[in-house]
Tab-separated table of C-alpha atoms and ligand atoms in Angstrom:
chain	number	residue	atom	x	y	z
A	1	UNK	CA	-14.946	-6.984	-12.929
A	2	UNK	CA	-12.824	-4.840	-10.691
A	3	UNK	CA	-13.554	-1.370	-10.661
A	4	UNK	CA	-10.474	0.849	-9.427
A	5	UNK	CA	-10.228	4.711	-8.129
A	6	UNK	CA	-7.099	6.312	-8.074
A	7	UNK	CA	-6.936	9.917	-6.563
A	8	UNK	CA	-4.056	10.261	-4.419
A	9	UNK	CA	-2.215	13.609	-6.466
A	10	UNK	CA	-3.919	15.505	-9.322
A	11	UNK	CA	-5.153	13.031	-11.933
A	12	UNK	CA	-9.172	11.903	-11.019
A	13	UNK	CA	-9.258	8.452	-12.536
A	14	UNK	CA	-11.258	5.111	-12.440
A	15	UNK	CA	-10.610	1.792	-14.623
A	16	UNK	CA	-12.766	-1.291	-15.128
A	17	UNK	CA	-10.396	-4.586	-15.628
A	18	UNK	CA	-11.125	-8.250	-15.761
A	19	UNK	CA	-9.222	-10.725	-13.409
A	20	UNK	CA	-7.148	-11.765	-15.710
A	21	UNK	CA	-6.043	-8.106	-16.657
A	22	UNK	CA	-7.849	-7.403	-19.271
A	23	UNK	CA	-8.551	-3.525	-19.134
A	24	UNK	CA	-12.046	-2.622	-20.102
A	25	UNK	CA	-11.939	0.924	-19.460
A	26	UNK	CA	-9.318	3.599	-18.449
A	27	UNK	CA	-10.465	6.904	-17.584
A	28	UNK	CA	-8.100	9.936	-16.583
A	29	UNK	CA	-9.611	13.468	-15.997
A	30	UNK	CA	-5.961	15.027	-15.325
A	31	UNK	CA	-6.508	18.470	-13.334
A	32	UNK	CA	-3.216	19.893	-14.679
A	33	UNK	CA	-4.512	22.920	-16.357
A	34	UNK	CA	-6.395	23.709	-12.925
A	35	UNK	CA	-2.858	23.643	-11.031
A	36	UNK	CA	-0.954	25.246	-13.713
A	37	UNK	CA	-1.674	28.653	-12.975
A	38	UNK	CA	-0.131	27.736	-9.350
A	39	UNK	CA	3.136	26.218	-11.142
A	40	UNK	CA	2.431	23.139	-9.136
A	41	UNK	CA	-0.512	21.027	-6.907
A	42	UNK	CA	-2.589	22.783	-4.941
A	43	UNK	CA	-3.629	19.922	-1.946
A	44	UNK	CA	-6.632	21.944	-1.452
A	45	UNK	CA	-7.602	22.689	-4.835
A	46	UNK	CA	-7.231	18.771	-5.808
A	47	UNK	CA	-9.449	17.871	-3.203
A	48	UNK	CA	-12.383	19.672	-3.802
A	49	UNK	CA	-11.856	19.001	-7.667
A	50	UNK	CA	-11.530	15.220	-7.136
A	51	UNK	CA	-14.744	15.751	-5.189
A	52	UNK	CA	-16.330	17.083	-8.351
A	53	UNK	CA	-15.182	14.168	-10.849
A	54	UNK	CA	-14.873	10.951	-8.970
A	55	UNK	CA	-18.103	10.096	-9.774
A	56	UNK	CA	-18.526	11.202	-13.438
A	57	UNK	CA	-15.391	9.520	-14.038
A	58	UNK	CA	-16.481	6.533	-12.549
A	59	UNK	CA	-19.927	6.412	-14.310
A	60	UNK	CA	-18.099	7.480	-17.363
A	61	UNK	CA	-15.456	3.962	-16.983
A	62	UNK	CA	-18.744	1.837	-16.627
A	63	UNK	CA	-19.851	3.268	-19.730
A	64	UNK	CA	-16.643	2.688	-21.139
A	65	UNK	CA	-16.534	-0.811	-20.568
A	66	UNK	CA	-20.368	-1.193	-21.484
A	67	UNK	CA	-20.394	-2.611	-17.375
A	68	UNK	CA	-23.087	-1.602	-14.716
A	69	UNK	CA	-22.773	-1.747	-10.864
A	70	UNK	CA	-24.082	-4.652	-11.101
A	71	UNK	CA	-21.224	-6.502	-12.978
A	72	UNK	CA	-18.572	-5.348	-10.393
A	73	UNK	CA	-17.220	-8.112	-8.087
A	74	UNK	CA	-14.416	-6.256	-6.295
A	75	UNK	CA	-13.919	-2.013	-5.744
A	76	UNK	CA	-10.625	-1.461	-5.054
A	77	UNK	CA	-8.459	2.292	-4.306
A	78	UNK	CA	-5.725	3.745	-3.582
A	79	UNK	CA	-5.524	4.228	0.153
A	80	UNK	CA	-1.522	5.112	0.305
A	81	UNK	CA	0.744	7.094	-0.357
A	82	UNK	CA	-0.180	10.715	-1.453
A	83	UNK	CA	-2.036	14.059	-0.705
A	84	UNK	CA	-4.420	12.759	2.534
A	85	UNK	CA	-7.160	15.272	1.108
A	86	UNK	CA	-7.069	13.934	-2.123
A	87	UNK	CA	-6.494	10.374	-1.202
A	88	UNK	CA	-9.803	10.746	1.106
A	89	UNK	CA	-11.941	11.316	-1.798
A	90	UNK	CA	-11.329	8.352	-3.301
A	91	UNK	CA	-11.281	6.029	-0.455
A	92	UNK	CA	-14.904	7.268	0.883
A	93	UNK	CA	-16.040	7.555	-3.142
A	94	UNK	CA	-15.260	3.805	-3.104
A	95	UNK	CA	-16.446	2.368	0.322
A	96	UNK	CA	-19.779	3.946	-0.900
A	97	UNK	CA	-19.435	1.857	-4.032
A	98	UNK	CA	-18.570	-1.470	-2.326
A	99	UNK	CA	-20.765	-0.844	0.609
A	100	UNK	CA	-24.041	0.302	-1.556
A	101	UNK	CA	-23.384	-3.440	-2.588
A	102	UNK	CA	-22.098	-5.160	-0.155
A	103	UNK	CA	-18.709	-6.106	-2.479
A	104	UNK	CA	-15.250	-6.105	-0.844
A	105	UNK	CA	-12.696	-3.545	-1.164
A	106	UNK	CA	-9.219	-3.613	-1.821
A	107	UNK	CA	-6.969	-1.360	-0.442
A	108	UNK	CA	-3.828	-0.473	-2.564
A	109	UNK	CA	-0.340	1.112	-2.338
A	110	UNK	CA	0.155	3.609	-4.998
A	111	UNK	CA	3.825	2.337	-5.812
A	112	UNK	CA	2.953	-1.006	-5.878
A	113	UNK	CA	-0.026	0.051	-8.290
A	114	UNK	CA	3.029	1.362	-10.970
A	115	UNK	CA	4.330	-1.647	-10.738
A	116	UNK	CA	1.340	-3.515	-11.235
A	117	UNK	CA	1.264	-1.633	-14.168
A	118	UNK	CA	3.386	-4.251	-15.762
A	119	UNK	CA	0.805	-7.195	-15.253
A	120	UNK	CA	-1.839	-5.991	-17.642
A	121	UNK	CA	-2.452	-7.521	-20.459
A	122	UNK	CA	-0.915	-7.440	-23.105
A	123	UNK	CA	2.583	-6.988	-21.513
A	124	UNK	CA	1.824	-9.454	-18.602
A	125	UNK	CA	5.586	-9.328	-17.272
A	126	UNK	CA	6.221	-12.029	-14.767
A	127	UNK	CA	9.078	-11.148	-11.884
A	128	UNK	CA	11.599	-12.258	-10.893
A	129	UNK	CA	12.762	-8.420	-12.452
A	130	UNK	CA	14.284	-5.125	-11.214
A	131	UNK	CA	11.955	-2.307	-10.967
A	132	UNK	CA	13.060	1.473	-11.601
A	133	UNK	CA	10.045	3.431	-10.318
A	134	UNK	CA	10.385	7.223	-11.246
A	135	UNK	CA	7.303	9.486	-10.760
A	136	UNK	CA	6.440	13.436	-9.340
A	137	UNK	CA	6.999	11.765	-6.116
A	138	UNK	CA	9.233	8.571	-5.796
A	139	UNK	CA	12.288	7.404	-7.475
A	140	UNK	CA	13.201	3.558	-6.295
A	141	UNK	CA	14.552	0.959	-7.496
A	142	UNK	CA	12.730	-2.487	-6.301
A	143	UNK	CA	13.677	-6.290	-6.298
A	144	UNK	CA	10.223	-7.494	-7.798
A	145	UNK	CA	10.117	-11.585	-7.179
A	146	UNK	CA	6.482	-11.929	-6.876
A	147	UNK	CA	3.631	-9.772	-8.307
A	148	UNK	CA	1.700	-8.938	-4.542
A	149	UNK	CA	4.966	-6.795	-3.943
A	150	UNK	CA	8.654	-5.701	-3.871
A	151	UNK	CA	11.565	-5.011	-1.567
A	152	UNK	CA	13.558	-1.391	-1.693
A	153	UNK	CA	16.710	-1.380	-3.007
A	154	UNK	CA	17.496	2.233	-3.133
A	155	UNK	CA	15.364	5.799	-3.253
A	156	UNK	CA	15.942	9.227	-3.575
A	157	UNK	CA	18.162	10.852	-0.568
A	158	UNK	CA	15.661	14.689	-1.658
A	159	UNK	CA	13.846	15.024	-4.662
A	160	UNK	CA	12.235	12.905	-6.884
A	161	UNK	CA	13.348	12.568	-10.675
A	162	UNK	CA	9.779	13.681	-11.594
A	163	UNK	CA	10.091	16.177	-9.443
A	164	UNK	CA	13.733	17.379	-10.670
A	165	UNK	CA	12.126	17.309	-14.012
A	166	UNK	CA	9.170	19.831	-12.932
A	167	UNK	CA	11.148	22.058	-11.019
A	168	UNK	CA	13.775	22.359	-14.109
A	169	UNK	CA	11.417	22.752	-16.615
A	170	UNK	CA	9.786	25.908	-14.304
A	171	UNK	CA	13.434	27.131	-14.542
A	172	UNK	CA	13.021	27.179	-17.885
A	173	UNK	CA	9.774	28.957	-18.342
A	174	UNK	CA	8.128	25.527	-19.476
A	175	UNK	CA	5.401	25.655	-16.787
A	176	UNK	CA	3.386	22.799	-15.163
A	177	UNK	CA	3.497	19.920	-15.369
A	178	UNK	CA	6.942	20.587	-16.558
A	179	UNK	CA	8.205	16.541	-17.573
A	180	UNK	CA	6.842	15.934	-21.248
A	181	UNK	CA	7.290	20.028	-22.527
A	182	UNK	CA	11.218	19.508	-21.347
A	183	UNK	CA	11.269	16.162	-22.957
A	184	UNK	CA	10.156	18.075	-26.639
A	185	UNK	CA	12.490	20.975	-25.891
A	186	UNK	CA	15.561	19.059	-25.534
A	187	UNK	CA	14.845	16.957	-28.480
A	188	UNK	CA	16.429	20.331	-30.079
A	189	UNK	CA	19.342	20.753	-28.122
A	190	UNK	CA	23.019	19.871	-27.705
A	191	UNK	CA	23.197	17.560	-24.425
A	192	UNK	CA	26.809	18.404	-24.368
A	193	UNK	CA	26.558	22.053	-24.369
A	194	UNK	CA	26.124	21.801	-20.898
A	195	UNK	CA	27.728	19.951	-18.402
A	196	UNK	CA	25.420	18.880	-15.471
A	197	UNK	CA	26.527	17.077	-12.131
A	198	UNK	CA	25.573	13.180	-12.077
A	199	UNK	CA	25.214	12.314	-8.052
A	200	UNK	CA	27.185	9.580	-7.457
A	201	UNK	CA	26.030	8.730	-4.019
A	202	UNK	CA	26.953	5.383	-1.866
A	203	UNK	CA	24.453	2.419	-2.643
A	204	UNK	CA	21.553	2.302	-4.986
A	205	UNK	CA	20.329	5.621	-4.151
A	206	UNK	CA	19.725	8.195	-6.174
A	207	UNK	CA	19.932	12.290	-5.482
A	208	UNK	CA	18.487	14.751	-7.972
A	209	UNK	CA	18.899	17.929	-5.569
A	210	UNK	CA	22.347	19.435	-6.776
A	211	UNK	CA	21.679	18.895	-10.714
A	212	UNK	CA	18.985	20.879	-10.143
A	213	UNK	CA	20.899	23.747	-8.424
A	214	UNK	CA	23.357	23.472	-11.011
A	215	UNK	CA	20.387	24.436	-13.741
A	216	UNK	CA	19.543	27.503	-11.159
A	217	UNK	CA	23.091	28.897	-11.424
A	218	UNK	CA	23.226	28.222	-15.157
A	219	UNK	CA	20.330	29.972	-15.498
A	220	UNK	CA	20.559	32.862	-13.803
A	221	UNK	CA	24.410	33.288	-15.208
A	222	UNK	CA	22.741	33.744	-19.049
A	223	UNK	CA	21.486	36.922	-19.975
A	224	UNK	CA	17.857	36.724	-21.084
A	225	UNK	CA	18.797	36.857	-24.789
A	226	UNK	CA	21.384	34.365	-24.283
A	227	UNK	CA	18.972	32.408	-22.277
A	228	UNK	CA	16.275	32.240	-24.653
A	229	UNK	CA	19.175	30.632	-27.388
A	230	UNK	CA	20.354	28.088	-24.956
A	231	UNK	CA	17.187	27.339	-23.293
A	232	UNK	CA	16.962	23.526	-25.999
A	233	UNK	CA	20.786	22.893	-24.726
A	234	UNK	CA	19.738	23.722	-20.669
A	235	UNK	CA	17.590	20.999	-21.388
A	236	UNK	CA	18.591	18.400	-23.026
A	237	UNK	CA	21.526	18.542	-20.923
A	238	UNK	CA	19.907	18.308	-18.120
A	239	UNK	CA	17.683	15.624	-18.928
A	240	UNK	CA	21.095	13.976	-19.808
A	241	UNK	CA	21.879	14.146	-16.366
A	242	UNK	CA	18.689	13.443	-15.298
A	243	UNK	CA	18.733	9.526	-17.511
A	244	UNK	CA	22.299	9.007	-16.888
A	245	UNK	CA	21.656	8.958	-12.988
A	246	UNK	CA	18.636	6.669	-13.520
A	247	UNK	CA	20.466	4.540	-15.947
A	248	UNK	CA	23.671	3.968	-13.808
A	249	UNK	CA	21.365	3.101	-10.857
A	250	UNK	CA	19.743	0.706	-12.969
A	251	UNK	CA	22.763	-0.866	-14.380
A	252	UNK	CA	24.659	-1.144	-11.257
A	253	UNK	CA	22.182	-3.720	-9.818
A	254	UNK	CA	23.471	-6.127	-12.206
A	255	UNK	CA	20.281	-7.111	-13.081
A	256	UNK	CA	19.391	-8.691	-16.391
A	257	UNK	CA	15.919	-8.092	-16.352
A	258	UNK	CA	14.517	-4.573	-15.898
A	259	UNK	CA	11.280	-2.982	-16.142
A	260	UNK	CA	10.808	0.865	-16.004
A	261	UNK	CA	7.357	2.349	-14.627
A	262	UNK	CA	5.766	6.026	-13.329
A	263	UNK	CA	5.747	9.163	-15.270
A	264	UNK	CA	9.408	9.471	-15.683
A	265	UNK	CA	8.860	6.246	-17.388
A	266	UNK	CA	7.481	8.133	-20.575
A	267	UNK	CA	10.519	9.904	-20.982
A	268	UNK	CA	11.813	9.714	-24.493
A	269	UNK	CA	15.577	9.625	-23.611
A	270	UNK	CA	15.023	7.031	-20.902
A	271	UNK	CA	13.257	5.142	-22.730
A	272	UNK	CA	15.609	4.515	-25.884
A	273	UNK	CA	18.056	4.737	-22.638
A	274	UNK	CA	16.988	1.293	-21.384
A	275	UNK	CA	14.954	0.168	-25.023
A	276	UNK	CA	15.958	-3.441	-23.843
A	277	UNK	CA	13.817	-3.059	-20.232
A	278	UNK	CA	10.304	-3.903	-20.174
A	279	UNK	CA	8.595	-0.448	-20.164
A	280	UNK	CA	5.098	0.291	-19.177
A	281	UNK	CA	3.107	1.235	-22.012
A	282	UNK	CA	2.787	5.093	-22.149
A	283	UNK	CA	-0.557	5.671	-21.388
A	284	UNK	CA	0.014	3.583	-18.108
A	285	UNK	CA	2.989	5.655	-16.938
A	286	UNK	CA	1.504	8.526	-15.689
A	287	UNK	CA	-0.977	8.315	-12.904
A	288	UNK	CA	-3.966	5.518	-13.409
A	289	UNK	CA	-6.795	3.580	-12.527
A	290	UNK	CA	-5.933	0.474	-14.670
A	291	UNK	CA	-2.717	-0.132	-12.844
A	292	UNK	CA	-4.774	0.282	-9.116
A	293	UNK	CA	-7.165	-2.401	-10.542
A	294	UNK	CA	-4.313	-4.503	-11.503
A	295	UNK	CA	-2.982	-4.362	-8.278
A	296	UNK	CA	-6.014	-5.321	-6.677
A	297	UNK	CA	-5.460	-8.772	-7.764
A	298	UNK	CA	-2.879	-9.187	-5.735
A	299	UNK	CA	-3.769	-7.813	-2.736
A	300	UNK	CA	-6.250	-9.315	0.115
A	301	UNK	CA	-9.667	-7.406	-0.660
A	302	UNK	CA	-11.473	-6.456	2.904
A	303	UNK	CA	-14.840	-7.924	3.123
A	304	UNK	CA	-18.203	-6.163	3.527
A	305	UNK	CA	-18.330	-4.428	6.042
A	306	UNK	CA	-15.193	-4.464	7.993
A	307	UNK	CA	-13.419	-1.825	5.554
A	308	UNK	CA	-15.749	0.837	6.741
A	309	UNK	CA	-12.523	1.785	9.013
A	310	UNK	CA	-10.421	2.241	6.046
A	311	UNK	CA	-8.531	4.857	6.077
A	312	UNK	CA	-6.385	7.040	3.747
A	313	UNK	CA	-2.316	7.327	4.689
A	314	UNK	CA	-0.599	10.295	3.535
A	315	UNK	CA	3.199	8.253	4.035
A	316	UNK	CA	4.475	5.094	1.824
B	401	LIG	O1	3.246	8.859	-11.649
B	401	LIG	P1	2.888	10.300	-12.107
B	401	LIG	O2	2.008	10.309	-13.063
B	401	LIG	O3	3.074	10.773	-10.619
B	401	LIG	C1	3.342	10.426	-9.443
B	401	LIG	O4	3.001	9.639	-9.001
B	401	LIG	O5	3.942	10.996	-9.079
B	401	LIG	O6	4.136	11.221	-12.627
B	401	LIG	C2	4.169	12.320	-12.962
B	401	LIG	C3	5.604	12.851	-13.266
B	401	LIG	C4	5.636	14.302	-13.061
B	401	LIG	O7	6.767	14.893	-11.970
B	401	LIG	C5	6.143	14.590	-14.774
B	401	LIG	O8	6.718	15.958	-15.275
B	401	LIG	C6	6.733	13.470	-14.645
B	401	LIG	O9	6.125	12.067	-14.369
B	401	LIG	N1	6.748	12.897	-16.509
B	401	LIG	C7	8.031	13.399	-17.197
B	401	LIG	C8	7.749	12.646	-18.490
B	401	LIG	N2	6.275	12.469	-18.410
B	401	LIG	C9	5.749	12.732	-17.426
B	401	LIG	N3	9.031	13.217	-17.318
B	401	LIG	C10	10.038	13.360	-18.144
B	401	LIG	N4	9.571	12.872	-19.143
B	401	LIG	C11	8.229	12.937	-19.370
B	401	LIG	N5	8.054	12.426	-21.255
B	402	LIG	ZN1	1.751	7.775	-9.421
């Protein structure tokens, strides 16, 4: 059994997963409400909350799996990329648990974790495939030929797709995190009511700053009453532009086996547009520890006690 901990952003998560990729427990404590009044994640607030939540979340995951620490064979933790203070809480917790029981510790890259959400049962996807990873922090096209890694084909030149959703939602007064709220509002609107730009940068890279600025100007030009009446249309047109950009890039790879992971993979329009792709299960799109445990199965675990010098890293 693998016990995994994920604290890279504003979700404190722990999971118990078997070596075969069966999820025994997957506990996520979201801090979204805590950060909502600031309109985004406040790193220092996130770190402190992780500190309060990490032990209870681990205890809850073990209980939900009907397991105890004695059943754990490997501890896994997200070491990078993410908010450095937030990552450090998870890394310290994982080191302590592993060290106390003389267990090996597997350091996991958060992005590899998102891809590995596809390797859990029952989906159990086998490479090769091209993977669209779209989250709040990253937007990438990955060439995946084996479960242990991937090659980056394209990435965003500015904002991540999830960030574009969150910033757009904020402009439309939808609060934080805005992706799911914008998705819901867009369903009541007409995507053809506004013509927002779809960036076509060379190669397989993405850009979302233009569409964000276009929404800002559109919102500014409307009188308050008009804005209220057009909010759903704005949301629908904005979402359409982001989804079109993502789908166009996926199609541009020419790949016939495609997979989609990350928080934005939960978007209903994207899921419909890429219905022929392998879509990460909804519960595994946004940050969780089951995907970290899954990735740990393909990472070389560091033996006791060598990992005491292991560090978290903000960058990828
Ligand atoms: O993967 P994730 O939980 O965290 C990062 O690693 O960044 O992704 C979170 C992002 C947020 O930007 C959130 O607004 C977005 O995923 N998101 C969505 C939806 N659900 C979550 N964006 C669009 N539509 C959704 N339904
Ligand atoms: Zn993530």
